[in-house]
């Protein structure tokens, strides 16, 4: 989706404000000779920005307004190195709540609902985002925060919560607990608004069934307001993103080339009206695609497909970008194949080609040769690569409690 004239004008304003503020990016743009944008071509010349830049600017180097205008900060958890601090103005806080309110509305939630909020409150953007949107909508917020399952369930029953806000892992835990206690009939939940981590279809089905609720995926990240910048509609055909606040691009994570609608790649977001910490072309490292065409619900907001993984996990074979989640999905289509797999990629000098080798596990009842052919056929038709496939017995591949390494690239060796 090309940037619109209106969006371009907003970006131009943002850049001029950034430069005038003297913040971290004012230097970046001055050095790059950027003073504004007046065409889509100008826009595409603006360098991407990344979490590493935000860390360089720690703590408040990206602040683009005077201190007197900052009303709050949030911080993204620093799993590696310094955390990232994002300052918000009163308008930023209000804009975020407005987007979150829209998310609830798109999910069919009204001011009569009672919204049970289990994401954490504090430095990070989770709990407070769900809460501010809820209050803006006029619904009743039940600000639980995470943990203490007994109390969660008690409050859920006593207050007759109708909406559950949670991570998919916590929603699963609650669903299992409610199932174990046999108290499903006491639970009044109708909908779940779930933070967008990657989760399997099986997990989704279980939660929806056990809790008897409709599920909505909410998208967002601390650097760009927080959760609540997009949500899927009852049509379940992707997440609507609010293009009056944000401009979204999909890029090839390796080359940085902007990809046409429909093609999978990395999500890059530009804030159009953010004051405290405007970000132009921020690389999220989340993988998805923009869904072409209009949604059956009639809303005009562009749509992002379900997040399929992180660009850091991507690998490339024969010029085709591939992601572990795609491999999982294809293997899941073959009867009797487990979810464990291993991928080896090597370069064969003799034919000057990359070779991809997939090792998959199958249950004993399966004809291994046939399953291997089926996997080959699926990869050829869906991803346009023909792998070599080895099918082995269940529990042959190593298991790890931590994140298992599944992709081994031998081409650099
Ligand atoms: Zn829709």
mmCIF file of C-alpha atoms and ligand atoms in Angstrom:
data_model
loop_
_atom_site.group_PDB
_atom_site.id
_atom_site.type_symbol
_atom_site.label_atom_id
_atom_site.label_comp_id
_atom_site.label_asym_id
_atom_site.label_seq_id
_atom_site.Cartn_x
_atom_site.Cartn_y
_atom_site.Cartn_z
ATOM 1 C CA UNK A 1 0.000 0.000 0.000
ATOM 2 C CA UNK A 2 1.680 3.216 -1.173
ATOM 3 C CA UNK A 3 1.896 6.051 1.298
ATOM 4 C CA UNK A 4 -0.989 8.495 0.814
ATOM 5 C CA UNK A 5 -0.641 12.237 0.288
ATOM 6 C CA UNK A 6 -2.122 12.841 3.724
ATOM 7 C CA UNK A 7 0.278 10.412 5.380
ATOM 8 C CA UNK A 8 3.207 11.980 3.531
ATOM 9 C CA UNK A 9 2.320 15.398 4.898
ATOM 10 C CA UNK A 10 2.195 13.983 8.405
ATOM 11 C CA UNK A 11 5.609 12.338 7.973
ATOM 12 C CA UNK A 12 7.004 15.605 6.653
ATOM 13 C CA UNK A 13 5.740 17.371 9.771
ATOM 14 C CA UNK A 14 7.216 14.636 11.979
ATOM 15 C CA UNK A 15 10.634 14.960 10.364
ATOM 16 C CA UNK A 16 10.639 18.740 10.701
ATOM 17 C CA UNK A 17 9.640 18.425 14.357
ATOM 18 C CA UNK A 18 12.351 15.809 14.969
ATOM 19 C CA UNK A 19 15.020 18.020 13.417
ATOM 20 C CA UNK A 20 13.898 21.062 15.396
ATOM 21 C CA UNK A 21 13.957 19.043 18.632
ATOM 22 C CA UNK A 22 17.676 18.283 18.355
ATOM 23 C CA UNK A 23 17.079 14.681 19.485
ATOM 24 C CA UNK A 24 19.037 11.584 18.447
ATOM 25 C CA UNK A 25 17.292 11.333 15.068
ATOM 26 C CA UNK A 26 17.783 15.002 14.263
ATOM 27 C CA UNK A 27 21.493 14.200 13.917
ATOM 28 C CA UNK A 28 20.784 11.072 11.871
ATOM 29 C CA UNK A 29 18.582 12.995 9.431
ATOM 30 C CA UNK A 30 20.903 15.978 9.207
ATOM 31 C CA UNK A 31 23.803 13.667 8.340
ATOM 32 C CA UNK A 32 21.676 11.920 5.721
ATOM 33 C CA UNK A 33 20.668 15.290 4.251
ATOM 34 C CA UNK A 34 16.983 14.722 4.983
ATOM 35 C CA UNK A 35 14.911 17.777 5.812
ATOM 36 C CA UNK A 36 11.455 16.560 4.877
ATOM 37 C CA UNK A 37 9.512 14.427 2.401
ATOM 38 C CA UNK A 38 7.295 15.417 -0.480
ATOM 39 C CA UNK A 39 6.930 12.190 -2.468
ATOM 40 C CA UNK A 40 6.742 8.422 -1.894
ATOM 41 C CA UNK A 41 10.237 8.210 -3.423
ATOM 42 C CA UNK A 42 11.575 10.640 -0.792
ATOM 43 C CA UNK A 43 9.943 8.540 1.879
ATOM 44 C CA UNK A 44 11.602 5.340 0.725
ATOM 45 C CA UNK A 45 15.003 7.030 0.976
ATOM 46 C CA UNK A 46 14.636 7.603 4.720
ATOM 47 C CA UNK A 47 16.908 5.120 6.501
ATOM 48 C CA UNK A 48 15.269 2.419 8.625
ATOM 49 C CA UNK A 49 15.602 2.631 12.353
ATOM 50 C CA UNK A 50 16.039 -0.268 14.701
ATOM 51 C CA UNK A 51 15.966 -1.185 18.361
ATOM 52 C CA UNK A 52 19.755 -0.766 18.430
ATOM 53 C CA UNK A 53 19.327 2.958 17.656
ATOM 54 C CA UNK A 54 16.911 3.307 20.523
ATOM 55 C CA UNK A 55 19.443 1.662 22.827
ATOM 56 C CA UNK A 56 22.148 4.067 21.628
ATOM 57 C CA UNK A 57 19.839 6.906 22.574
ATOM 58 C CA UNK A 58 19.276 5.553 26.107
ATOM 59 C CA UNK A 59 17.766 6.884 28.274
ATOM 60 C CA UNK A 60 15.840 9.779 26.716
ATOM 61 C CA UNK A 61 17.760 10.590 23.548
ATOM 62 C CA UNK A 62 14.762 10.017 21.289
ATOM 63 C CA UNK A 63 12.550 12.453 23.188
ATOM 64 C CA UNK A 64 11.324 15.050 20.706
ATOM 65 C CA UNK A 65 9.428 17.393 23.053
ATOM 66 C CA UNK A 66 10.434 19.493 26.100
ATOM 67 C CA UNK A 67 10.345 17.686 29.475
ATOM 68 C CA UNK A 68 7.300 19.716 30.471
ATOM 69 C CA UNK A 69 5.236 17.887 27.846
ATOM 70 C CA UNK A 70 6.179 14.351 28.866
ATOM 71 C CA UNK A 71 3.578 12.739 31.117
ATOM 72 C CA UNK A 72 4.808 9.161 31.251
ATOM 73 C CA UNK A 73 7.525 6.780 30.104
ATOM 74 C CA UNK A 74 7.395 3.104 29.262
ATOM 75 C CA UNK A 75 10.221 0.692 28.760
ATOM 76 C CA UNK A 76 10.605 -2.485 26.794
ATOM 77 C CA UNK A 77 12.210 -5.336 28.652
ATOM 78 C CA UNK A 78 15.915 -5.511 27.890
ATOM 79 C CA UNK A 79 16.610 -9.176 27.274
ATOM 80 C CA UNK A 80 19.922 -8.119 25.809
ATOM 81 C CA UNK A 81 21.767 -5.009 26.923
ATOM 82 C CA UNK A 82 20.091 -1.750 27.847
ATOM 83 C CA UNK A 83 16.333 -1.393 27.861
ATOM 84 C CA UNK A 84 14.582 1.073 25.584
ATOM 85 C CA UNK A 85 12.769 4.053 27.115
ATOM 86 C CA UNK A 86 9.849 5.645 25.300
ATOM 87 C CA UNK A 87 8.486 9.017 26.493
ATOM 88 C CA UNK A 88 4.774 9.823 25.946
ATOM 89 C CA UNK A 89 2.943 13.157 25.864
ATOM 90 C CA UNK A 90 -0.662 13.502 27.033
ATOM 91 C CA UNK A 91 -1.735 13.329 23.389
ATOM 92 C CA UNK A 92 0.288 10.135 22.818
ATOM 93 C CA UNK A 93 -1.386 8.499 25.812
ATOM 94 C CA UNK A 94 -4.780 9.596 24.524
ATOM 95 C CA UNK A 95 -4.098 8.502 20.933
ATOM 96 C CA UNK A 96 -3.039 5.074 22.154
ATOM 97 C CA UNK A 97 -6.212 4.744 24.257
ATOM 98 C CA UNK A 98 -8.265 5.777 21.222
ATOM 99 C CA UNK A 99 -6.665 3.047 19.087
ATOM 100 C CA UNK A 100 -7.195 0.489 21.818
ATOM 101 C CA UNK A 101 -10.820 1.551 22.164
ATOM 102 C CA UNK A 102 -11.227 0.904 18.438
ATOM 103 C CA UNK A 103 -9.718 -2.560 18.930
ATOM 104 C CA UNK A 104 -12.351 -3.394 21.534
ATOM 105 C CA UNK A 105 -15.087 -1.987 19.317
ATOM 106 C CA UNK A 106 -13.935 -3.979 16.291
ATOM 107 C CA UNK A 107 -14.037 -7.087 18.500
ATOM 108 C CA UNK A 108 -17.671 -6.242 19.259
ATOM 109 C CA UNK A 109 -16.984 -5.257 22.875
ATOM 110 C CA UNK A 110 -19.186 -2.503 24.339
ATOM 111 C CA UNK A 111 -19.417 -0.340 27.456
ATOM 112 C CA UNK A 112 -21.645 -3.003 29.017
ATOM 113 C CA UNK A 113 -18.735 -5.436 29.096
ATOM 114 C CA UNK A 114 -16.556 -6.251 32.092
ATOM 115 C CA UNK A 115 -12.987 -6.526 30.988
ATOM 116 C CA UNK A 116 -10.693 -8.783 33.020
ATOM 117 C CA UNK A 117 -7.131 -7.565 32.443
ATOM 118 C CA UNK A 118 -4.341 -10.021 33.278
ATOM 119 C CA UNK A 119 -1.283 -8.552 31.470
ATOM 120 C CA UNK A 120 1.189 -6.888 33.855
ATOM 121 C CA UNK A 121 1.161 -3.258 34.937
ATOM 122 C CA UNK A 122 4.316 -1.212 35.369
ATOM 123 C CA UNK A 123 7.133 -0.088 33.147
ATOM 124 C CA UNK A 124 5.968 -2.064 30.192
ATOM 125 C CA UNK A 125 2.999 -1.147 28.089
ATOM 126 C CA UNK A 126 0.767 -4.170 28.526
ATOM 127 C CA UNK A 127 -1.743 -3.802 31.395
ATOM 128 C CA UNK A 128 -2.127 -0.043 31.269
ATOM 129 C CA UNK A 129 -2.831 -0.117 27.519
ATOM 130 C CA UNK A 130 -5.678 -2.594 27.933
ATOM 131 C CA UNK A 131 -6.968 -0.499 30.831
ATOM 132 C CA UNK A 132 -6.851 2.923 29.143
ATOM 133 C CA UNK A 133 -8.671 1.581 26.078
ATOM 134 C CA UNK A 134 -11.285 -0.032 28.294
ATOM 135 C CA UNK A 135 -11.920 3.179 30.210
ATOM 136 C CA UNK A 136 -12.108 5.185 27.001
ATOM 137 C CA UNK A 137 -14.688 2.721 25.721
ATOM 138 C CA UNK A 138 -16.593 3.104 28.974
ATOM 139 C CA UNK A 139 -16.510 -0.567 29.928
ATOM 140 C CA UNK A 140 -15.663 -1.799 33.439
ATOM 141 C CA UNK A 141 -11.968 -2.526 33.852
ATOM 142 C CA UNK A 142 -11.001 -5.277 36.275
ATOM 143 C CA UNK A 143 -7.266 -4.565 36.626
ATOM 144 C CA UNK A 144 -6.012 -7.953 37.843
ATOM 145 C CA UNK A 145 -2.489 -8.067 36.493
ATOM 146 C CA UNK A 146 -0.850 -11.488 36.149
ATOM 147 C CA UNK A 147 -0.610 -14.402 38.568
ATOM 148 C CA UNK A 148 -2.630 -15.739 41.502
ATOM 149 C CA UNK A 149 -4.881 -18.021 39.499
ATOM 150 C CA UNK A 150 -7.237 -18.729 42.425
ATOM 151 C CA UNK A 151 -8.021 -15.058 42.804
ATOM 152 C CA UNK A 152 -8.321 -14.580 39.036
ATOM 153 C CA UNK A 153 -10.951 -17.296 38.810
ATOM 154 C CA UNK A 154 -12.791 -16.096 41.929
ATOM 155 C CA UNK A 155 -13.052 -12.542 40.567
ATOM 156 C CA UNK A 156 -14.005 -13.858 37.155
ATOM 157 C CA UNK A 157 -16.935 -15.730 38.707
ATOM 158 C CA UNK A 158 -18.008 -13.074 41.246
ATOM 159 C CA UNK A 159 -17.746 -10.092 38.900
ATOM 160 C CA UNK A 160 -19.029 -12.055 35.900
ATOM 161 C CA UNK A 161 -16.174 -10.903 33.654
ATOM 162 C CA UNK A 162 -17.228 -11.031 30.007
ATOM 163 C CA UNK A 163 -13.883 -10.285 28.308
ATOM 164 C CA UNK A 164 -10.509 -11.827 29.095
ATOM 165 C CA UNK A 165 -7.344 -9.928 28.164
ATOM 166 C CA UNK A 166 -4.260 -12.127 28.371
ATOM 167 C CA UNK A 167 -1.230 -13.538 26.668
ATOM 168 C CA UNK A 168 -2.010 -16.784 24.893
ATOM 169 C CA UNK A 169 0.072 -18.706 27.460
ATOM 170 C CA UNK A 170 -1.869 -17.264 30.371
ATOM 171 C CA UNK A 171 -5.214 -17.762 28.633
ATOM 172 C CA UNK A 172 -4.200 -21.395 28.137
ATOM 173 C CA UNK A 173 -3.275 -21.783 31.793
ATOM 174 C CA UNK A 174 -6.625 -20.318 32.888
ATOM 175 C CA UNK A 175 -8.510 -22.513 30.420
ATOM 176 C CA UNK A 176 -6.776 -25.619 31.747
ATOM 177 C CA UNK A 177 -7.461 -24.640 35.343
ATOM 178 C CA UNK A 178 -11.144 -23.952 34.658
ATOM 179 C CA UNK A 179 -11.381 -27.290 32.878
ATOM 180 C CA UNK A 180 -9.665 -29.098 35.782
ATOM 181 C CA UNK A 181 -11.995 -27.569 38.340
ATOM 182 C CA UNK A 182 -15.091 -28.298 36.246
ATOM 183 C CA UNK A 183 -16.445 -24.761 36.671
ATOM 184 C CA UNK A 184 -16.988 -23.798 33.043
ATOM 185 C CA UNK A 185 -20.692 -23.144 33.673
ATOM 186 C CA UNK A 186 -19.822 -20.470 36.264
ATOM 187 C CA UNK A 187 -17.655 -18.516 33.822
ATOM 188 C CA UNK A 188 -19.412 -15.765 31.853
ATOM 189 C CA UNK A 189 -16.609 -14.934 29.432
ATOM 190 C CA UNK A 190 -17.656 -14.279 25.824
ATOM 191 C CA UNK A 191 -14.516 -12.903 24.252
ATOM 192 C CA UNK A 192 -10.768 -13.049 24.618
ATOM 193 C CA UNK A 193 -8.407 -10.283 23.521
ATOM 194 C CA UNK A 194 -5.036 -11.915 23.227
ATOM 195 C CA UNK A 195 -1.614 -10.263 22.910
ATOM 196 C CA UNK A 196 -0.013 -11.129 19.618
ATOM 197 C CA UNK A 197 2.681 -13.672 20.250
ATOM 198 C CA UNK A 198 2.913 -16.461 17.725
ATOM 199 C CA UNK A 199 0.607 -19.255 18.794
ATOM 200 C CA UNK A 200 -0.526 -22.472 17.223
ATOM 201 C CA UNK A 201 -3.954 -23.166 15.808
ATOM 202 C CA UNK A 202 -4.287 -26.083 18.264
ATOM 203 C CA UNK A 203 -3.699 -23.818 21.259
ATOM 204 C CA UNK A 204 -6.175 -21.288 19.884
ATOM 205 C CA UNK A 205 -8.857 -23.948 19.393
ATOM 206 C CA UNK A 206 -8.345 -25.338 22.882
ATOM 207 C CA UNK A 207 -8.659 -21.921 24.563
ATOM 208 C CA UNK A 208 -11.700 -20.958 22.486
ATOM 209 C CA UNK A 209 -13.409 -24.261 23.226
ATOM 210 C CA UNK A 210 -12.570 -24.597 26.909
ATOM 211 C CA UNK A 211 -13.539 -21.030 27.747
ATOM 212 C CA UNK A 212 -16.354 -20.907 25.202
ATOM 213 C CA UNK A 213 -15.091 -17.608 23.804
ATOM 214 C CA UNK A 214 -14.327 -15.859 20.517
ATOM 215 C CA UNK A 215 -10.663 -14.894 20.249
ATOM 216 C CA UNK A 216 -9.196 -11.659 18.923
ATOM 217 C CA UNK A 217 -5.497 -11.077 18.278
ATOM 218 C CA UNK A 218 -4.209 -7.702 19.240
ATOM 219 C CA UNK A 219 -0.999 -6.292 17.770
ATOM 220 C CA UNK A 220 1.461 -3.794 19.134
ATOM 221 C CA UNK A 221 4.920 -3.107 20.505
ATOM 222 C CA UNK A 222 6.275 -0.757 23.135
ATOM 223 C CA UNK A 223 8.293 1.296 20.649
ATOM 224 C CA UNK A 224 5.066 2.085 18.744
ATOM 225 C CA UNK A 225 2.674 3.025 21.615
ATOM 226 C CA UNK A 226 2.172 -0.547 22.892
ATOM 227 C CA UNK A 227 -0.467 -3.240 22.342
ATOM 228 C CA UNK A 228 -3.646 -2.059 20.662
ATOM 229 C CA UNK A 229 -2.468 -0.605 17.356
ATOM 230 C CA UNK A 230 -4.301 -3.323 15.456
ATOM 231 C CA UNK A 231 -6.786 -6.144 15.965
ATOM 232 C CA UNK A 232 -8.570 -8.725 13.868
ATOM 233 C CA UNK A 233 -12.234 -8.245 13.114
ATOM 234 C CA UNK A 234 -14.970 -10.886 13.382
ATOM 235 C CA UNK A 235 -14.192 -11.779 9.747
ATOM 236 C CA UNK A 236 -10.884 -13.207 11.087
ATOM 237 C CA UNK A 237 -9.045 -12.197 7.934
ATOM 238 C CA UNK A 238 -6.080 -10.387 9.424
ATOM 239 C CA UNK A 239 -5.532 -7.523 11.836
ATOM 240 C CA UNK A 240 -6.742 -4.044 10.941
ATOM 241 C CA UNK A 241 -4.016 -1.426 11.504
ATOM 242 C CA UNK A 242 -5.011 2.190 12.127
ATOM 243 C CA UNK A 243 -3.554 4.051 9.196
ATOM 244 C CA UNK A 244 -4.494 7.482 10.511
ATOM 245 C CA UNK A 245 -1.879 6.957 13.251
ATOM 246 C CA UNK A 246 0.563 4.592 11.541
ATOM 247 C CA UNK A 247 1.965 3.828 8.127
ATOM 248 C CA UNK A 248 2.919 0.181 7.643
ATOM 249 C CA UNK A 249 5.371 -1.289 5.132
ATOM 250 C CA UNK A 250 6.561 -4.835 4.525
ATOM 251 C CA UNK A 251 10.221 -5.199 3.583
ATOM 252 C CA UNK A 252 12.571 -7.973 2.612
ATOM 253 C CA UNK A 253 14.444 -8.388 5.917
ATOM 254 C CA UNK A 254 17.733 -9.083 4.114
ATOM 255 C CA UNK A 255 17.803 -6.501 1.312
ATOM 256 C CA UNK A 256 15.514 -3.883 2.870
ATOM 257 C CA UNK A 257 13.536 -3.705 -0.369
ATOM 258 C CA UNK A 258 9.892 -2.677 0.087
ATOM 259 C CA UNK A 259 7.650 -5.567 -0.965
ATOM 260 C CA UNK A 260 4.293 -5.376 -2.731
ATOM 261 C CA UNK A 261 1.078 -6.108 -0.793
ATOM 262 C CA UNK A 262 0.545 -9.796 -0.232
ATOM 263 C CA UNK A 263 4.201 -10.748 -0.021
ATOM 264 C CA UNK A 264 5.569 -11.919 3.311
ATOM 265 C CA UNK A 265 8.373 -9.997 5.003
ATOM 266 C CA UNK A 266 9.199 -7.809 7.975
ATOM 267 C CA UNK A 267 6.774 -5.214 9.323
ATOM 268 C CA UNK A 268 8.133 -1.644 9.325
ATOM 269 C CA UNK A 269 6.048 1.043 11.032
ATOM 270 C CA UNK A 270 6.107 4.838 10.850
ATOM 271 C CA UNK A 271 4.283 6.844 13.501
ATOM 272 C CA UNK A 272 2.339 9.682 11.862
ATOM 273 C CA UNK A 273 1.344 11.846 14.836
ATOM 274 C CA UNK A 274 3.407 10.641 17.778
ATOM 275 C CA UNK A 275 4.918 13.518 19.767
ATOM 276 C CA UNK A 276 7.059 12.170 22.610
ATOM 277 C CA UNK A 277 9.078 9.707 20.553
ATOM 278 C CA UNK A 278 8.207 9.764 16.860
ATOM 279 C CA UNK A 279 9.713 6.894 14.883
ATOM 280 C CA UNK A 280 10.081 6.856 11.123
ATOM 281 C CA UNK A 281 10.420 3.447 9.427
ATOM 282 C CA UNK A 282 10.955 1.408 12.569
ATOM 283 C CA UNK A 283 11.921 -2.221 11.926
ATOM 284 C CA UNK A 284 9.781 -4.413 14.165
ATOM 285 C CA UNK A 285 11.432 -7.717 13.163
ATOM 286 C CA UNK A 286 7.927 -9.210 13.225
ATOM 287 C CA UNK A 287 7.050 -11.148 10.114
ATOM 288 C CA UNK A 288 3.729 -10.893 8.339
ATOM 289 C CA UNK A 289 2.262 -9.569 5.129
ATOM 290 C CA UNK A 290 -0.223 -6.891 4.150
ATOM 291 C CA UNK A 291 -3.376 -8.605 2.939
ATOM 292 C CA UNK A 292 -4.411 -7.165 -0.437
ATOM 293 C CA UNK A 293 -7.976 -6.066 -1.105
ATOM 294 C CA UNK A 294 -10.736 -4.993 1.205
ATOM 295 C CA UNK A 295 -12.006 -6.813 4.271
ATOM 296 C CA UNK A 296 -15.466 -8.370 4.185
ATOM 297 C CA UNK A 297 -16.323 -6.310 7.286
ATOM 298 C CA UNK A 298 -16.184 -3.133 5.192
ATOM 299 C CA UNK A 299 -13.544 -1.358 7.301
ATOM 300 C CA UNK A 300 -10.956 0.415 5.196
ATOM 301 C CA UNK A 301 -7.989 0.028 7.569
ATOM 302 C CA UNK A 302 -5.210 -2.036 5.973
ATOM 303 C CA UNK A 303 -4.771 -5.556 7.298
ATOM 304 C CA UNK A 304 -1.752 -7.437 8.567
ATOM 305 C CA UNK A 305 -1.816 -11.220 8.488
ATOM 306 C CA UNK A 306 -1.138 -13.232 11.663
ATOM 307 C CA UNK A 307 2.451 -12.721 12.841
ATOM 308 C CA UNK A 308 4.351 -15.717 11.480
ATOM 309 C CA UNK A 309 7.589 -15.293 13.410
ATOM 310 C CA UNK A 310 10.646 -13.074 13.806
ATOM 311 C CA UNK A 311 12.910 -12.012 10.957
ATOM 312 C CA UNK A 312 15.881 -13.094 13.055
ATOM 313 C CA UNK A 313 14.706 -16.698 12.489
ATOM 314 C CA UNK A 314 14.510 -16.384 8.707
ATOM 315 C CA UNK A 315 16.688 -18.318 6.245
ATOM 316 C CA UNK A 316 17.069 -18.101 2.504
ATOM 317 C CA UNK A 317 17.311 -20.926 -0.024
ATOM 318 C CA UNK A 318 17.421 -20.484 -3.830
ATOM 319 C CA UNK A 319 16.547 -16.838 -3.282
ATOM 320 C CA UNK A 320 13.365 -17.768 -1.412
ATOM 321 C CA UNK A 321 12.897 -16.406 2.110
ATOM 322 C CA UNK A 322 11.727 -19.166 4.423
ATOM 323 C CA UNK A 323 10.643 -19.128 8.031
ATOM 324 C CA UNK A 324 10.489 -21.939 10.590
ATOM 325 C CA UNK A 325 6.780 -21.230 11.058
ATOM 326 C CA UNK A 326 6.123 -22.017 7.365
ATOM 327 C CA UNK A 327 7.983 -25.289 7.690
ATOM 328 C CA UNK A 328 5.948 -26.161 10.789
ATOM 329 C CA UNK A 329 2.767 -25.356 8.959
ATOM 330 C CA UNK A 330 3.597 -27.589 5.993
ATOM 331 C CA UNK A 331 4.737 -30.496 8.167
ATOM 332 C CA UNK A 332 1.496 -30.131 10.146
ATOM 333 C CA UNK A 333 -0.406 -30.961 6.950
ATOM 334 C CA UNK A 334 1.108 -34.435 6.674
ATOM 335 C CA UNK A 335 -0.601 -37.197 8.626
ATOM 336 C CA UNK A 336 1.478 -38.775 11.413
ATOM 337 C CA UNK A 337 4.375 -36.285 11.242
ATOM 338 C CA UNK A 338 5.413 -34.777 14.612
ATOM 339 C CA UNK A 339 6.127 -31.095 15.210
ATOM 340 C CA UNK A 340 9.857 -31.750 15.698
ATOM 341 C CA UNK A 341 12.071 -31.239 12.669
ATOM 342 C CA UNK A 342 15.545 -30.212 11.603
ATOM 343 C CA UNK A 343 16.646 -28.293 8.547
ATOM 344 C CA UNK A 344 20.156 -28.462 7.104
ATOM 345 C CA UNK A 345 21.206 -26.140 4.330
ATOM 346 C CA UNK A 346 24.430 -26.671 2.427
ATOM 347 C CA UNK A 347 25.969 -25.569 -0.840
ATOM 348 C CA UNK A 348 26.842 -28.280 -3.369
ATOM 349 C CA UNK A 349 29.820 -27.004 -5.389
ATOM 350 C CA UNK A 350 29.468 -29.722 -8.043
ATOM 351 C CA UNK A 351 26.113 -28.368 -9.199
ATOM 352 C CA UNK A 352 26.589 -24.889 -7.749
ATOM 353 C CA UNK A 353 23.303 -25.039 -5.901
ATOM 354 C CA UNK A 354 22.038 -24.787 -2.349
ATOM 355 C CA UNK A 355 20.661 -28.032 -1.005
ATOM 356 C CA UNK A 356 17.993 -28.059 1.656
ATOM 357 C CA UNK A 357 17.529 -31.185 3.723
ATOM 358 C CA UNK A 358 14.542 -31.636 5.999
ATOM 359 C CA UNK A 359 14.521 -34.279 8.694
ATOM 360 C CA UNK A 360 11.043 -34.970 10.051
ATOM 361 C CA UNK A 361 9.742 -37.460 12.564
ATOM 362 C CA UNK A 362 6.850 -39.836 11.864
ATOM 363 C CA UNK A 363 4.754 -42.180 13.969
ATOM 364 C CA UNK A 364 5.407 -45.902 13.460
ATOM 365 C CA UNK A 365 2.097 -46.481 11.655
ATOM 366 C CA UNK A 366 3.192 -44.169 8.817
ATOM 367 C CA UNK A 367 4.752 -45.242 5.503
ATOM 368 C CA UNK A 368 7.979 -43.207 5.782
ATOM 369 C CA UNK A 369 8.702 -43.127 2.041
ATOM 370 C CA UNK A 370 5.202 -41.934 1.220
ATOM 371 C CA UNK A 371 5.282 -39.268 3.946
ATOM 372 C CA UNK A 372 8.637 -38.068 2.572
ATOM 373 C CA UNK A 373 7.165 -37.740 -0.932
ATOM 374 C CA UNK A 374 4.190 -35.832 0.468
ATOM 375 C CA UNK A 375 6.487 -33.378 2.280
ATOM 376 C CA UNK A 376 8.521 -32.879 -0.902
ATOM 377 C CA UNK A 377 5.373 -32.239 -2.910
ATOM 378 C CA UNK A 378 4.064 -29.668 -0.393
ATOM 379 C CA UNK A 379 7.344 -27.746 -0.361
ATOM 380 C CA UNK A 380 7.462 -27.724 -4.139
ATOM 381 C CA UNK A 381 3.905 -26.494 -4.556
ATOM 382 C CA UNK A 382 3.731 -24.060 -1.634
ATOM 383 C CA UNK A 383 7.253 -22.692 -1.375
ATOM 384 C CA UNK A 384 8.749 -23.431 -4.726
ATOM 385 C CA UNK A 385 11.759 -25.326 -3.363
ATOM 386 C CA UNK A 386 12.411 -29.042 -3.619
ATOM 387 C CA UNK A 387 14.064 -30.310 -0.463
ATOM 388 C CA UNK A 388 15.685 -33.627 0.235
ATOM 389 C CA UNK A 389 13.620 -35.267 2.934
ATOM 390 C CA UNK A 390 14.536 -37.821 5.574
ATOM 391 C CA UNK A 391 11.720 -39.280 7.637
ATOM 392 C CA UNK A 392 12.866 -40.811 10.915
ATOM 393 C CA UNK A 393 11.134 -42.465 13.888
ATOM 394 C CA UNK A 394 9.489 -40.460 16.633
ATOM 395 C CA UNK A 395 11.873 -39.174 19.338
ATOM 396 C CA UNK A 396 14.950 -39.475 17.115
ATOM 397 C CA UNK A 397 15.586 -35.734 17.003
ATOM 398 C CA UNK A 398 16.956 -34.040 20.137
ATOM 399 C CA UNK A 399 14.516 -32.244 22.460
ATOM 400 C CA UNK A 400 15.421 -29.230 24.505
ATOM 401 C CA UNK A 401 13.509 -27.364 27.194
ATOM 402 C CA UNK A 402 14.870 -24.116 25.899
ATOM 403 C CA UNK A 403 14.397 -22.946 22.346
ATOM 404 C CA UNK A 404 15.540 -25.827 20.141
ATOM 405 C CA UNK A 405 17.816 -24.951 17.240
ATOM 406 C CA UNK A 406 16.148 -26.345 14.133
ATOM 407 C CA UNK A 407 17.923 -24.618 11.287
ATOM 408 C CA UNK A 408 21.560 -25.452 10.575
ATOM 409 C CA UNK A 409 23.157 -23.436 7.811
ATOM 410 C CA UNK A 410 26.381 -25.082 6.669
ATOM 411 C CA UNK A 411 26.968 -22.727 3.746
ATOM 412 C CA UNK A 412 29.278 -20.459 5.743
ATOM 413 C CA UNK A 413 31.449 -23.390 6.925
HETATM 414 ZN ZN1 LIG B 1 -12.356 -6.547 8.822
#
